[in-house]
Amino acid sequence: MTRTRRPSAQTVAVLLALAESPETWRYGYELSQRLGLKAGSMYPILMRLADRGLLETAWESGPPEGRPPRHLYRLTGSGRTRAAELTRGSESHARSVTAVLRPGWEGA
Amino acid sequence: MTGRGRLVPLLLAAGVVVLALGWVVGFTLSVGGLPSDPGPSSAYFVMVAVVGTVVAVPWAFATRMLWRDHRRTTPANQNDGPATLVALAVATLPAERRDWGLAMQAEVSGLAPGATRWRFALGCARAVVLVPRPLSRRSVGIGALVAALAVLAGLAGGAAVPGMGVLLVAVVGLGGAVLARSVRRPGGGRGAGLGRPVQVAGLLAVGACLGAIAYFLAHYPVAAAQLPPVVAVGVAIMLAGCGWLMIDPPRALVADRLVGWVAVTSSAVLAIGLLVLSRHRVATRTGLGDGILGYLYLVPSVVIFLVAAIAAMSGRSFRAGVRATVWICVLTSLLLFAVAIVEAVQWYRFDTRLILAGDGVPLSAVGENLRNFLCGMILLPVWWLPYGVIGAAAGGSLLHRVRGVGTGPTVAVRG
C-alpha cells in the first residue's frame, strides 16, 4: 500500500548514506551524526526500512568492556536497489536532500 | 555523594509528595469535594495530613526499593539521567521492538556524559513515542469496522440504557483503535508472552465493568448525571488502557505464566471476598453503616503484599514480584469495581445506603456510587501498589536468607 510512495527527504538521506558504502555496517549514533538527524527522527526511519526489508540489522561482536553491543545496520539487496532507483529517478532531488543535511562521514 | 546522587533522591521524594497530595485531592473529589461543614477546620486538615502521610510513606519505601533495584542491576554508565530516561522509555516498547530499545540504550551508554548524551537520550525517548505503525489493509478494515460498531453501539446503548451512549461509543472506538494498533504491528496483538490467563481475565473484567455500569444505570437512571460525556470518555480511556495492557503489554510488564495465574487467582479471590462480604452484610443486616471502605483499602493491600512476596520468591526475582503486583492491581481494580457497582444496587434497594461508606442518601444521590468507584479505579491501585513492591522486596530478601546468599534486600534479576 505504501511501497510506491516516495519516501521522505530524511528517509532518502538515510538510504543514500547507507548506499555510499553498502558493505559497511553503520550504527545509530554514527548515522545520526553523519546526517545531522536527531535520534527521534532517525530510529523510526530505520525501523520502517527494516520492516520493509530494506535494512539488515546485526549486533556488534566484541564491544569494549562496559559498553553493550551496538545495533548495526546496512542495506539489503532490496535496499540497495531502492537506493539506486532513488538516485537514478531523482538525482536532483537527492542532491537537494543531501545538500541540506550534513555532508561527509565525520569521524566515521 | 555526587551532585547526581543527591539530586535523584530529592526528585524521588518530591515525586512522592506530589503523588500523595494528588491522591488526597483525588479522594476528596471522589467523595464529592470538601464537606460543607468540615467541623473544626484544624481537625479536618489534620485528617487530610494523616491520610497524605499514610499514602506517602509506603510509596517512599517502594520508590526507594525500585530505585535501588535499578541502580544495583544497571551498569554505572547506564544509570544516570539520560540512560534512565531511555530505559524507562524503551520499557514501554512492545516485545517485537525490543531490539530497537536495546540499540538505543547501547548508543546512549557509549556517549560521554553531557549535553550530547542528554540530546541523544531525549531523541530516543521521542523515537519510542513515534515507533512506526504502518497501516495495512487489515488494520484499515478493522478501523472501518470499529467506526461502524462504535456508532451502532452508541445508538443501541443510548437507547437501551440512558447515559451509556457516549461511554459505549468511546469504549468501542478506543478499544478498536487498540486492537487495530496491535494487529498492524508484526507480532503484535498476542499478549507478547503475557499468557492467556491474564489476557482473558482482564478483557472479561473490562467487559464486566461496562456491564456493571449499564446494570446500575438501568436500575437508577438518575445516576446518569454522574456520567457526563467528559467523564464517560475518561472512563473509556481507562478501560481501553486496561484493554491495551492485556492485548499488547509493554515489555517491562511481560510476565511468565505463573505470575499470570497468581494475578488472576488473587484478584478473583479478592473480588469473591468482596461479594461474600457484601451479601453477608445485606443478609444479616450487620455492618451496613460501615460500608466496604475498610475491605477495599486493607484486604487487597495485605493480599498483594503476600502474593508479591511469594511471586518474588518463586520467580527468584524482585521484578517478578513487581510484575505480579502490577497485574494484580489492574485486575483487582477492575473486578472490585464491577462487583461493588452491582452490589451497590442491592445496598440501595435494601437500605437506601451507598455501598462505599454506608451513608444513607436520597434517590437523587444514588449516583454517588458511580463517582466513588470511578475515582476508586485510580485511587485504589495507587494505594495498593507500594505494598506489592515492598512485598516483592521482602520476598527477595527472605529467599536470600533461606539460601544464605548475600545480604541485600533483593535477589538477582532475570528479566
Coordinates of C-alpha atoms in Angstrom, one line a residue:
Chain A
M1 CA 0.0 0.0 0.0
T2 CA 2.8 2.4 0.9
R3 CA 5.6 0.9 -1.2
T4 CA 5.2 3.1 -4.2
R5 CA 5.0 6.3 -2.2
R6 CA 8.2 8.4 -2.4
P7 CA 10.0 8.3 0.9
S8 CA 10.6 11.4 3.0
A9 CA 13.7 13.5 2.4
Q10 CA 15.2 12.2 5.6
T11 CA 14.5 8.6 4.7
V12 CA 16.1 9.2 1.3
A13 CA 19.1 10.7 3.0
V14 CA 19.4 7.6 5.3
L15 CA 19.1 5.3 2.3
L16 CA 21.7 7.2 0.3
A17 CA 24.1 7.4 3.2
L18 CA 23.9 3.7 3.7
A19 CA 24.3 3.1 0.0
E20 CA 27.6 5.1 -0.2
S21 CA 29.3 2.1 1.3
P22 CA 26.8 -0.7 1.2
E23 CA 29.0 -3.4 2.7
T24 CA 29.8 -1.4 5.8
W25 CA 27.8 -1.8 8.9
R26 CA 26.8 1.5 10.5
Y27 CA 25.4 2.3 13.9
G28 CA 22.7 4.6 15.1
Y29 CA 24.7 7.5 16.6
E30 CA 27.2 7.4 13.7
L31 CA 24.3 7.8 11.2
S32 CA 22.7 10.5 13.4
Q33 CA 26.0 12.5 13.4
R34 CA 26.6 11.9 9.7
L35 CA 23.2 13.1 8.6
G36 CA 22.5 15.7 11.3
L37 CA 19.4 13.8 12.2
K38 CA 18.1 13.6 15.7
A39 CA 17.6 10.1 17.2
G40 CA 13.9 10.8 17.4
S41 CA 13.7 11.0 13.7
M42 CA 16.3 8.5 12.7
Y43 CA 15.2 5.4 14.7
P44 CA 11.7 5.4 13.3
I45 CA 13.2 5.7 9.8
L46 CA 15.5 2.8 10.5
M47 CA 12.6 0.8 11.9
R48 CA 10.5 1.4 8.8
L49 CA 13.3 0.5 6.5
A50 CA 13.9 -2.7 8.4
D51 CA 10.1 -3.5 8.4
R52 CA 10.1 -3.1 4.7
G53 CA 13.1 -5.4 4.2
L54 CA 15.4 -2.7 3.0
L55 CA 17.6 -2.7 6.0
E56 CA 19.6 -5.6 7.5
T57 CA 20.5 -5.5 11.2
A58 CA 23.1 -7.2 13.3
W59 CA 24.6 -6.9 16.8
E60 CA 28.2 -5.8 17.2
S61 CA 30.5 -8.5 18.2
G62 CA 33.2 -7.9 20.9
P63 CA 32.2 -4.5 22.1
P64 CA 34.6 -2.8 24.6
E65 CA 34.1 -3.8 28.2
G66 CA 31.4 -1.9 29.9
R67 CA 29.5 -0.9 26.8
P68 CA 26.6 -3.1 25.4
P69 CA 27.0 -4.2 21.8
R70 CA 25.7 -1.8 19.2
H71 CA 23.0 -2.5 16.8
L72 CA 24.4 -2.3 13.3
Y73 CA 22.7 -1.5 10.0
R74 CA 23.3 -1.9 6.3
L75 CA 21.2 -2.1 3.2
T76 CA 19.8 -5.4 2.0
G77 CA 19.8 -6.2 -1.7
S78 CA 16.3 -4.7 -2.0
G79 CA 17.6 -1.7 -0.1
R80 CA 20.4 -1.1 -2.5
T81 CA 18.1 -1.5 -5.4
R82 CA 15.7 1.1 -3.8
A83 CA 18.6 3.4 -3.1
A84 CA 19.8 3.1 -6.7
E85 CA 16.2 3.8 -8.0
L86 CA 16.0 6.9 -5.9
T87 CA 19.4 8.1 -7.1
R88 CA 18.5 7.5 -10.8
G89 CA 14.9 8.7 -10.5
S90 CA 15.6 12.0 -8.9
E91 CA 19.2 12.8 -8.7
S92 CA 18.4 16.4 -8.4
H93 CA 16.1 15.8 -5.5
A94 CA 18.6 13.6 -3.8
R95 CA 21.2 16.3 -4.3
S96 CA 18.9 18.8 -2.7
V97 CA 18.3 16.5 0.2
T98 CA 21.9 15.8 0.8
A99 CA 22.7 19.5 0.5
V100 CA 20.5 20.4 3.4
L101 CA 21.9 17.6 5.5
R102 CA 25.3 17.4 6.9
P103 CA 27.8 16.1 4.3
G104 CA 30.6 13.6 4.8
W105 CA 31.2 10.7 7.3
E106 CA 32.6 12.9 10.0
G107 CA 34.8 10.8 12.2
A108 CA 33.2 7.6 11.0
Chain B
M1 CA 27.8 11.8 47.4
T2 CA 27.8 13.3 43.8
G3 CA 25.5 16.0 42.7
R4 CA 23.5 13.5 40.7
G5 CA 23.5 11.2 43.7
R6 CA 21.9 13.9 45.8
L7 CA 19.5 15.1 43.1
V8 CA 17.8 11.8 42.4
P9 CA 16.7 11.1 46.0
L10 CA 15.4 14.7 46.1
L11 CA 13.5 14.2 42.9
L12 CA 12.0 10.9 44.1
A13 CA 11.0 12.5 47.4
A14 CA 9.4 15.4 45.5
G15 CA 7.5 12.9 43.3
V16 CA 6.2 11.0 46.4
V17 CA 5.0 14.2 47.9
V18 CA 3.2 15.3 44.7
L19 CA 1.7 11.8 44.4
A20 CA 0.4 11.9 48.0
L21 CA -1.1 15.3 47.5
G22 CA -2.7 14.2 44.3
W23 CA -4.1 11.2 46.0
V24 CA -5.7 13.3 48.8
V25 CA -7.2 15.7 46.2
G26 CA -8.5 12.7 44.1
F27 CA -10.0 11.1 47.2
T28 CA -11.6 14.4 48.2
L29 CA -13.2 14.7 44.8
S30 CA -14.3 11.1 44.8
V31 CA -16.4 11.8 47.9
G32 CA -18.0 14.9 46.5
G33 CA -15.4 17.6 47.5
L34 CA -14.8 19.3 50.8
P35 CA -17.7 18.8 53.2
S36 CA -19.9 21.9 53.6
D37 CA -19.3 21.8 57.4
P38 CA -15.9 20.2 58.0
G39 CA -16.2 20.8 61.7
P40 CA -13.2 22.2 63.4
S41 CA -11.0 23.0 60.5
S42 CA -7.8 22.1 62.3
A43 CA -9.1 18.6 62.9
Y44 CA -10.2 18.3 59.3
F45 CA -6.8 19.3 57.9
V46 CA -5.0 17.1 60.4
M47 CA -7.0 14.2 59.0
V48 CA -6.0 15.2 55.4
A49 CA -2.4 15.3 56.5
V50 CA -2.6 11.9 58.1
V51 CA -4.2 10.4 55.0
G52 CA -1.5 12.0 52.8
T53 CA 1.2 10.6 55.1
V54 CA -0.3 7.2 55.1
V55 CA -0.2 7.3 51.3
A56 CA 3.3 8.8 51.1
V57 CA 5.2 6.6 53.5
P58 CA 4.7 3.3 51.7
W59 CA 5.4 5.0 48.4
A60 CA 8.6 6.4 49.8
F61 CA 9.8 2.9 50.7
A62 CA 8.6 1.4 47.4
T63 CA 10.2 4.1 45.3
R64 CA 13.5 3.7 47.2
M65 CA 13.4 -0.1 46.6
L66 CA 12.7 0.3 42.9
W67 CA 15.5 2.9 42.6
R68 CA 17.9 0.6 44.5
D69 CA 17.0 -2.3 42.2
H70 CA 17.5 -0.1 39.2
R71 CA 20.9 1.1 40.4
R72 CA 22.0 -2.4 41.5
T73 CA 21.1 -4.1 38.3
T74 CA 22.3 -1.5 35.9
P75 CA 25.9 -0.8 35.0
A76 CA 27.3 2.6 36.1
N77 CA 27.2 4.0 32.5
Q78 CA 23.6 3.1 32.2
N79 CA 22.0 4.5 35.3
D80 CA 22.5 8.3 35.0
G81 CA 19.7 10.6 33.9
P82 CA 19.8 10.1 30.1
A83 CA 20.3 6.4 30.4
T84 CA 17.4 6.1 32.9
L85 CA 15.2 8.2 30.6
V86 CA 15.9 5.9 27.7
A87 CA 15.5 2.8 29.9
L88 CA 12.1 4.0 31.1
A89 CA 11.0 4.9 27.5
V90 CA 12.1 1.6 25.9
A91 CA 10.3 -0.3 28.7
T92 CA 7.1 0.8 27.1
L93 CA 8.1 -0.8 23.8
P94 CA 6.3 -3.9 22.8
A95 CA 8.3 -7.1 22.7
E96 CA 8.8 -7.1 18.9
R97 CA 10.6 -3.8 19.2
R98 CA 12.9 -4.9 22.0
D99 CA 16.0 -4.9 19.8
W100 CA 15.5 -1.3 18.9
G101 CA 15.2 -0.4 22.5
L102 CA 18.4 -2.2 23.3
A103 CA 20.0 -0.4 20.4
M104 CA 19.1 3.0 21.8
Q105 CA 20.3 2.0 25.2
A106 CA 23.6 0.8 23.8
E107 CA 24.2 4.0 21.9
V108 CA 23.4 6.2 24.9
S109 CA 25.7 4.2 27.2
G110 CA 28.5 4.8 24.7
L111 CA 28.3 8.6 24.8
A112 CA 30.2 10.7 27.2
P113 CA 28.2 12.4 29.9
G114 CA 27.0 15.9 29.0
A115 CA 24.7 17.7 26.6
T116 CA 25.2 15.3 23.7
R117 CA 24.2 12.4 25.8
W118 CA 21.1 14.2 27.0
R119 CA 20.1 15.3 23.5
F120 CA 20.5 11.8 22.1
A121 CA 18.5 10.3 25.0
L122 CA 15.7 12.8 24.5
G123 CA 15.7 11.9 20.8
C124 CA 15.4 8.2 21.7
A125 CA 12.5 8.9 24.1
R126 CA 10.8 10.7 21.2
A127 CA 11.6 7.8 18.9
V128 CA 9.8 5.4 21.2
V129 CA 6.7 7.6 21.0
L130 CA 7.0 7.7 17.2
V131 CA 7.5 3.9 16.8
P132 CA 6.2 3.3 13.3
R133 CA 2.9 1.7 12.9
P134 CA 2.4 1.0 9.2
L135 CA -1.1 0.7 8.0
S136 CA -2.2 -2.5 6.4
R137 CA -5.4 -3.4 4.5
R138 CA -6.3 -5.5 7.6
S139 CA -5.9 -2.6 10.0
V140 CA -7.8 -0.2 7.7
G141 CA -10.6 -2.8 7.6
I142 CA -10.6 -3.1 11.3
G143 CA -10.7 0.6 11.7
A144 CA -13.7 0.9 9.4
L145 CA -15.5 -1.9 11.2
V146 CA -14.7 -0.3 14.6
A147 CA -16.1 3.0 13.5
A148 CA -19.3 1.4 12.3
L149 CA -19.6 -0.7 15.5
A150 CA -19.0 2.4 17.7
V151 CA -21.8 4.3 16.0
L152 CA -24.1 1.3 16.4
A153 CA -23.1 0.7 20.0
G154 CA -23.8 4.3 20.8
L155 CA -27.2 4.3 19.2
A156 CA -28.2 0.9 20.7
G157 CA -26.6 1.5 24.1
G158 CA -28.0 5.0 24.5
A159 CA -31.5 3.8 23.5
A160 CA -31.4 0.8 25.9
V161 CA -29.8 2.5 28.9
P162 CA -29.8 6.3 29.1
G163 CA -26.4 7.6 29.9
M164 CA -24.5 4.7 28.2
G165 CA -24.4 6.1 24.7
V166 CA -21.2 8.2 24.9
L167 CA -19.4 5.6 27.1
L168 CA -20.1 2.8 24.6
V169 CA -19.1 4.9 21.6
A170 CA -15.8 5.9 23.3
V171 CA -15.1 2.4 24.6
V172 CA -15.7 0.7 21.2
G173 CA -13.8 3.4 19.3
L174 CA -10.8 3.3 21.6
G175 CA -10.9 -0.4 22.1
G176 CA -10.9 -0.8 18.3
A177 CA -8.0 1.5 17.9
V178 CA -6.1 -0.6 20.5
L179 CA -6.9 -3.7 18.5
A180 CA -6.0 -2.2 15.2
R181 CA -2.8 -0.9 16.6
S182 CA -1.7 -4.3 17.9
V183 CA -2.8 -6.1 14.7
R184 CA -0.9 -3.9 12.3
R185 CA 2.4 -4.5 14.0
P186 CA 4.4 -7.6 13.2
G187 CA 4.0 -10.0 16.1
G188 CA 1.6 -7.6 17.9
G189 CA -1.7 -8.4 19.5
R190 CA -0.9 -11.7 21.0
G191 CA -0.1 -10.6 24.5
A192 CA 3.6 -11.0 23.7
G193 CA 4.3 -13.7 26.3
L194 CA 1.9 -12.3 28.9
G195 CA -0.1 -15.5 28.9
R196 CA -3.8 -16.2 28.2
P197 CA -5.0 -16.2 31.8
V198 CA -4.3 -12.5 32.4
Q199 CA -5.4 -11.6 28.9
V200 CA -8.7 -13.4 29.1
A201 CA -9.4 -12.4 32.7
G202 CA -8.5 -8.8 32.0
L203 CA -10.7 -8.4 29.0
L204 CA -13.6 -10.1 30.8
A205 CA -13.1 -7.7 33.7
V206 CA -13.2 -4.7 31.3
G207 CA -16.5 -6.1 30.0
A208 CA -17.7 -6.7 33.5
C209 CA -17.1 -3.1 34.3
L210 CA -19.2 -1.9 31.4
G211 CA -21.9 -4.4 32.2
A212 CA -21.9 -3.2 35.8
I213 CA -22.3 0.4 34.8
A214 CA -25.1 -0.5 32.4
Y215 CA -26.8 -2.6 35.2
F216 CA -26.5 0.3 37.6
L217 CA -27.9 2.9 35.2
A218 CA -30.7 0.6 34.2
H219 CA -31.8 0.5 37.8
Y220 CA -31.1 4.1 38.6
P221 CA -31.3 6.3 35.5
V222 CA -30.9 9.3 37.7
A223 CA -27.2 8.2 38.2
A224 CA -26.5 9.1 34.5
A225 CA -25.9 12.7 35.9
Q226 CA -22.6 11.3 37.3
L227 CA -21.6 10.1 33.8
P228 CA -21.5 13.3 31.6
P229 CA -19.7 13.0 28.3
V230 CA -16.3 14.2 29.7
V231 CA -16.4 11.6 32.5
A232 CA -17.7 8.9 30.1
V233 CA -14.7 9.5 27.8
G234 CA -12.3 9.4 30.8
V235 CA -13.8 6.1 31.9
A236 CA -13.5 4.8 28.3
I237 CA -9.8 5.8 28.2
M238 CA -9.2 4.0 31.5
L239 CA -11.0 0.8 30.3
A240 CA -9.3 0.9 26.8
G241 CA -6.0 1.5 28.5
C242 CA -6.5 -1.7 30.6
G243 CA -7.5 -3.5 27.4
W244 CA -4.3 -2.3 25.8
L245 CA -2.3 -3.6 28.7
M246 CA -3.9 -7.0 28.3
I247 CA -3.6 -7.2 24.5
D248 CA -0.2 -5.6 24.0
P249 CA 1.6 -5.2 27.3
P250 CA 4.8 -3.1 27.5
R251 CA 8.0 -5.2 27.5
A252 CA 8.7 -4.4 31.2
L253 CA 5.4 -5.9 32.2
V254 CA 5.6 -9.1 30.2
A255 CA 5.3 -11.9 32.8
D256 CA 5.5 -15.6 32.8
R257 CA 2.5 -17.9 33.1
L258 CA 3.0 -18.4 36.8
V259 CA 2.8 -14.7 37.5
G260 CA -0.3 -14.5 35.3
W261 CA -2.1 -17.3 37.1
V262 CA -1.1 -15.8 40.5
A263 CA -2.5 -12.4 39.5
V264 CA -5.7 -13.9 38.1
T265 CA -6.3 -16.1 41.1
S266 CA -5.6 -13.4 43.6
S267 CA -7.8 -10.8 42.0
A268 CA -10.6 -13.3 41.7
V269 CA -10.3 -14.2 45.4
L270 CA -10.4 -10.6 46.3
A271 CA -13.5 -10.0 44.2
I272 CA -15.3 -13.0 45.6
G273 CA -14.3 -11.9 49.1
L274 CA -16.0 -8.5 48.4
L275 CA -19.1 -10.2 47.1
V276 CA -19.3 -12.5 50.1
L277 CA -18.8 -9.6 52.5
S278 CA -21.5 -7.5 50.8
R279 CA -24.0 -10.3 50.7
H280 CA -23.3 -11.2 54.3
R281 CA -23.9 -7.7 55.4
V282 CA -27.1 -7.3 53.5
A283 CA -28.4 -10.7 54.6
T284 CA -27.5 -10.2 58.3
R285 CA -28.2 -6.5 58.4
T286 CA -24.9 -6.0 60.2
G287 CA -22.2 -3.5 59.3
L288 CA -24.2 -1.8 56.6
G289 CA -23.3 1.6 58.2
D290 CA -19.6 0.8 57.7
G291 CA -19.8 0.1 54.0
I292 CA -16.9 -1.7 52.3
L293 CA -14.3 1.0 52.6
G294 CA -12.2 -1.0 55.1
Y295 CA -12.2 -4.0 52.9
L296 CA -11.1 -2.1 49.8
Y297 CA -8.1 -0.5 51.4
L298 CA -6.9 -3.1 53.9
V299 CA -7.6 -6.6 52.5
P300 CA -6.1 -6.1 49.0
S301 CA -3.1 -4.4 50.5
V302 CA -2.3 -7.4 52.6
V303 CA -3.1 -9.9 49.9
I304 CA -1.0 -8.1 47.3
F305 CA 1.9 -7.8 49.8
L306 CA 1.9 -11.5 50.4
V307 CA 1.4 -12.6 46.8
A308 CA 4.1 -10.3 45.6
A309 CA 6.5 -11.8 48.2
I310 CA 5.6 -15.3 47.0
A311 CA 5.9 -14.3 43.4
A312 CA 9.4 -12.8 44.0
M313 CA 10.4 -16.0 45.8
S314 CA 9.1 -18.4 43.2
G315 CA 10.4 -16.3 40.3
R316 CA 13.7 -15.6 42.2
S317 CA 13.4 -12.1 41.1
F318 CA 12.3 -8.8 42.8
R319 CA 10.9 -7.8 39.4
A320 CA 8.8 -10.9 39.1
G321 CA 7.1 -9.7 42.4
V322 CA 6.7 -6.2 41.0
R323 CA 5.2 -7.5 37.8
A324 CA 2.7 -9.7 39.8
T325 CA 1.8 -6.6 41.8
V326 CA 1.0 -4.5 38.7
W327 CA -1.2 -7.2 37.2
I328 CA -3.0 -8.0 40.5
C329 CA -3.6 -4.2 41.0
V330 CA -5.0 -3.8 37.4
L331 CA -7.2 -6.9 37.6
T332 CA -8.4 -6.3 41.1
S333 CA -9.3 -2.7 40.4
L334 CA -11.5 -3.8 37.5
L335 CA -13.1 -6.7 39.3
L336 CA -13.8 -4.9 42.5
F337 CA -15.3 -2.0 40.5
A338 CA -17.7 -4.4 38.8
V339 CA -18.7 -6.2 42.0
A340 CA -19.1 -3.0 44.0
I341 CA -21.3 -1.3 41.4
V342 CA -23.5 -4.4 41.1
E343 CA -23.7 -4.7 44.9
A344 CA -24.4 -1.0 45.2
V345 CA -27.8 -1.6 43.6
Q346 CA -28.6 -4.2 46.3
W347 CA -27.4 -2.0 49.1
Y348 CA -29.5 1.0 47.9
R349 CA -32.6 -1.2 47.2
F350 CA -32.3 -2.8 50.7
D351 CA -31.4 0.1 52.9
T352 CA -31.0 3.3 50.7
R353 CA -27.3 3.4 51.5
L354 CA -24.2 4.0 49.5
I355 CA -22.0 0.9 49.5
L356 CA -18.7 2.6 49.9
A357 CA -19.1 4.1 53.4
G358 CA -22.7 3.1 54.3
D359 CA -24.1 6.6 54.1
G360 CA -27.9 6.9 53.8
V361 CA -28.8 9.1 50.9
P362 CA -31.9 10.2 48.9
L363 CA -32.5 8.6 45.5
S364 CA -31.2 11.7 43.8
A365 CA -27.7 11.0 45.3
V366 CA -27.6 7.3 44.4
G367 CA -25.3 8.1 41.5
E368 CA -22.5 8.9 44.0
N369 CA -21.9 5.2 44.0
L370 CA -20.6 5.6 40.4
R371 CA -18.5 8.6 41.2
N372 CA -16.9 6.9 44.3
F373 CA -15.9 3.8 42.3
L374 CA -14.8 5.5 39.1
C375 CA -12.4 7.5 41.1
G376 CA -11.5 4.4 43.1
M377 CA -10.4 2.7 39.9
I378 CA -7.4 5.0 40.0
L379 CA -7.1 5.7 43.7
L380 CA -7.2 2.1 44.9
P381 CA -4.4 0.7 42.7
V382 CA -2.2 3.7 43.7
W383 CA -2.9 2.8 47.3
W384 CA -2.1 -0.9 46.8
L385 CA 0.9 -0.7 44.5
P386 CA 3.6 0.2 47.1
Y387 CA 2.6 -2.7 49.4
G388 CA 3.2 -5.1 46.5
V389 CA 6.6 -3.5 45.8
I390 CA 7.5 -3.8 49.5
G391 CA 6.3 -7.4 49.5
A392 CA 8.4 -8.2 46.4
A393 CA 11.5 -6.8 48.2
A394 CA 10.6 -8.8 51.3
G395 CA 10.2 -12.0 49.3
G396 CA 13.5 -11.5 47.6
S397 CA 15.2 -10.8 50.9
L398 CA 13.7 -13.8 52.6
L399 CA 14.8 -16.0 49.7
H400 CA 18.4 -14.8 50.1
R401 CA 18.3 -15.5 53.8
V402 CA 16.9 -19.0 53.3
R403 CA 19.6 -19.8 50.7
G404 CA 22.2 -18.0 52.7
V405 CA 23.3 -15.9 49.7
G406 CA 24.3 -12.3 50.1
T407 CA 22.7 -9.8 52.4
G408 CA 20.9 -7.4 50.1
P409 CA 17.2 -6.9 50.2
T410 CA 16.6 -8.2 46.7
V411 CA 17.6 -11.1 44.6
A412 CA 19.2 -11.4 41.2
V413 CA 17.1 -10.1 38.4
R414 CA 16.4 -12.3 35.4
G415 CA 14.2 -10.1 33.2

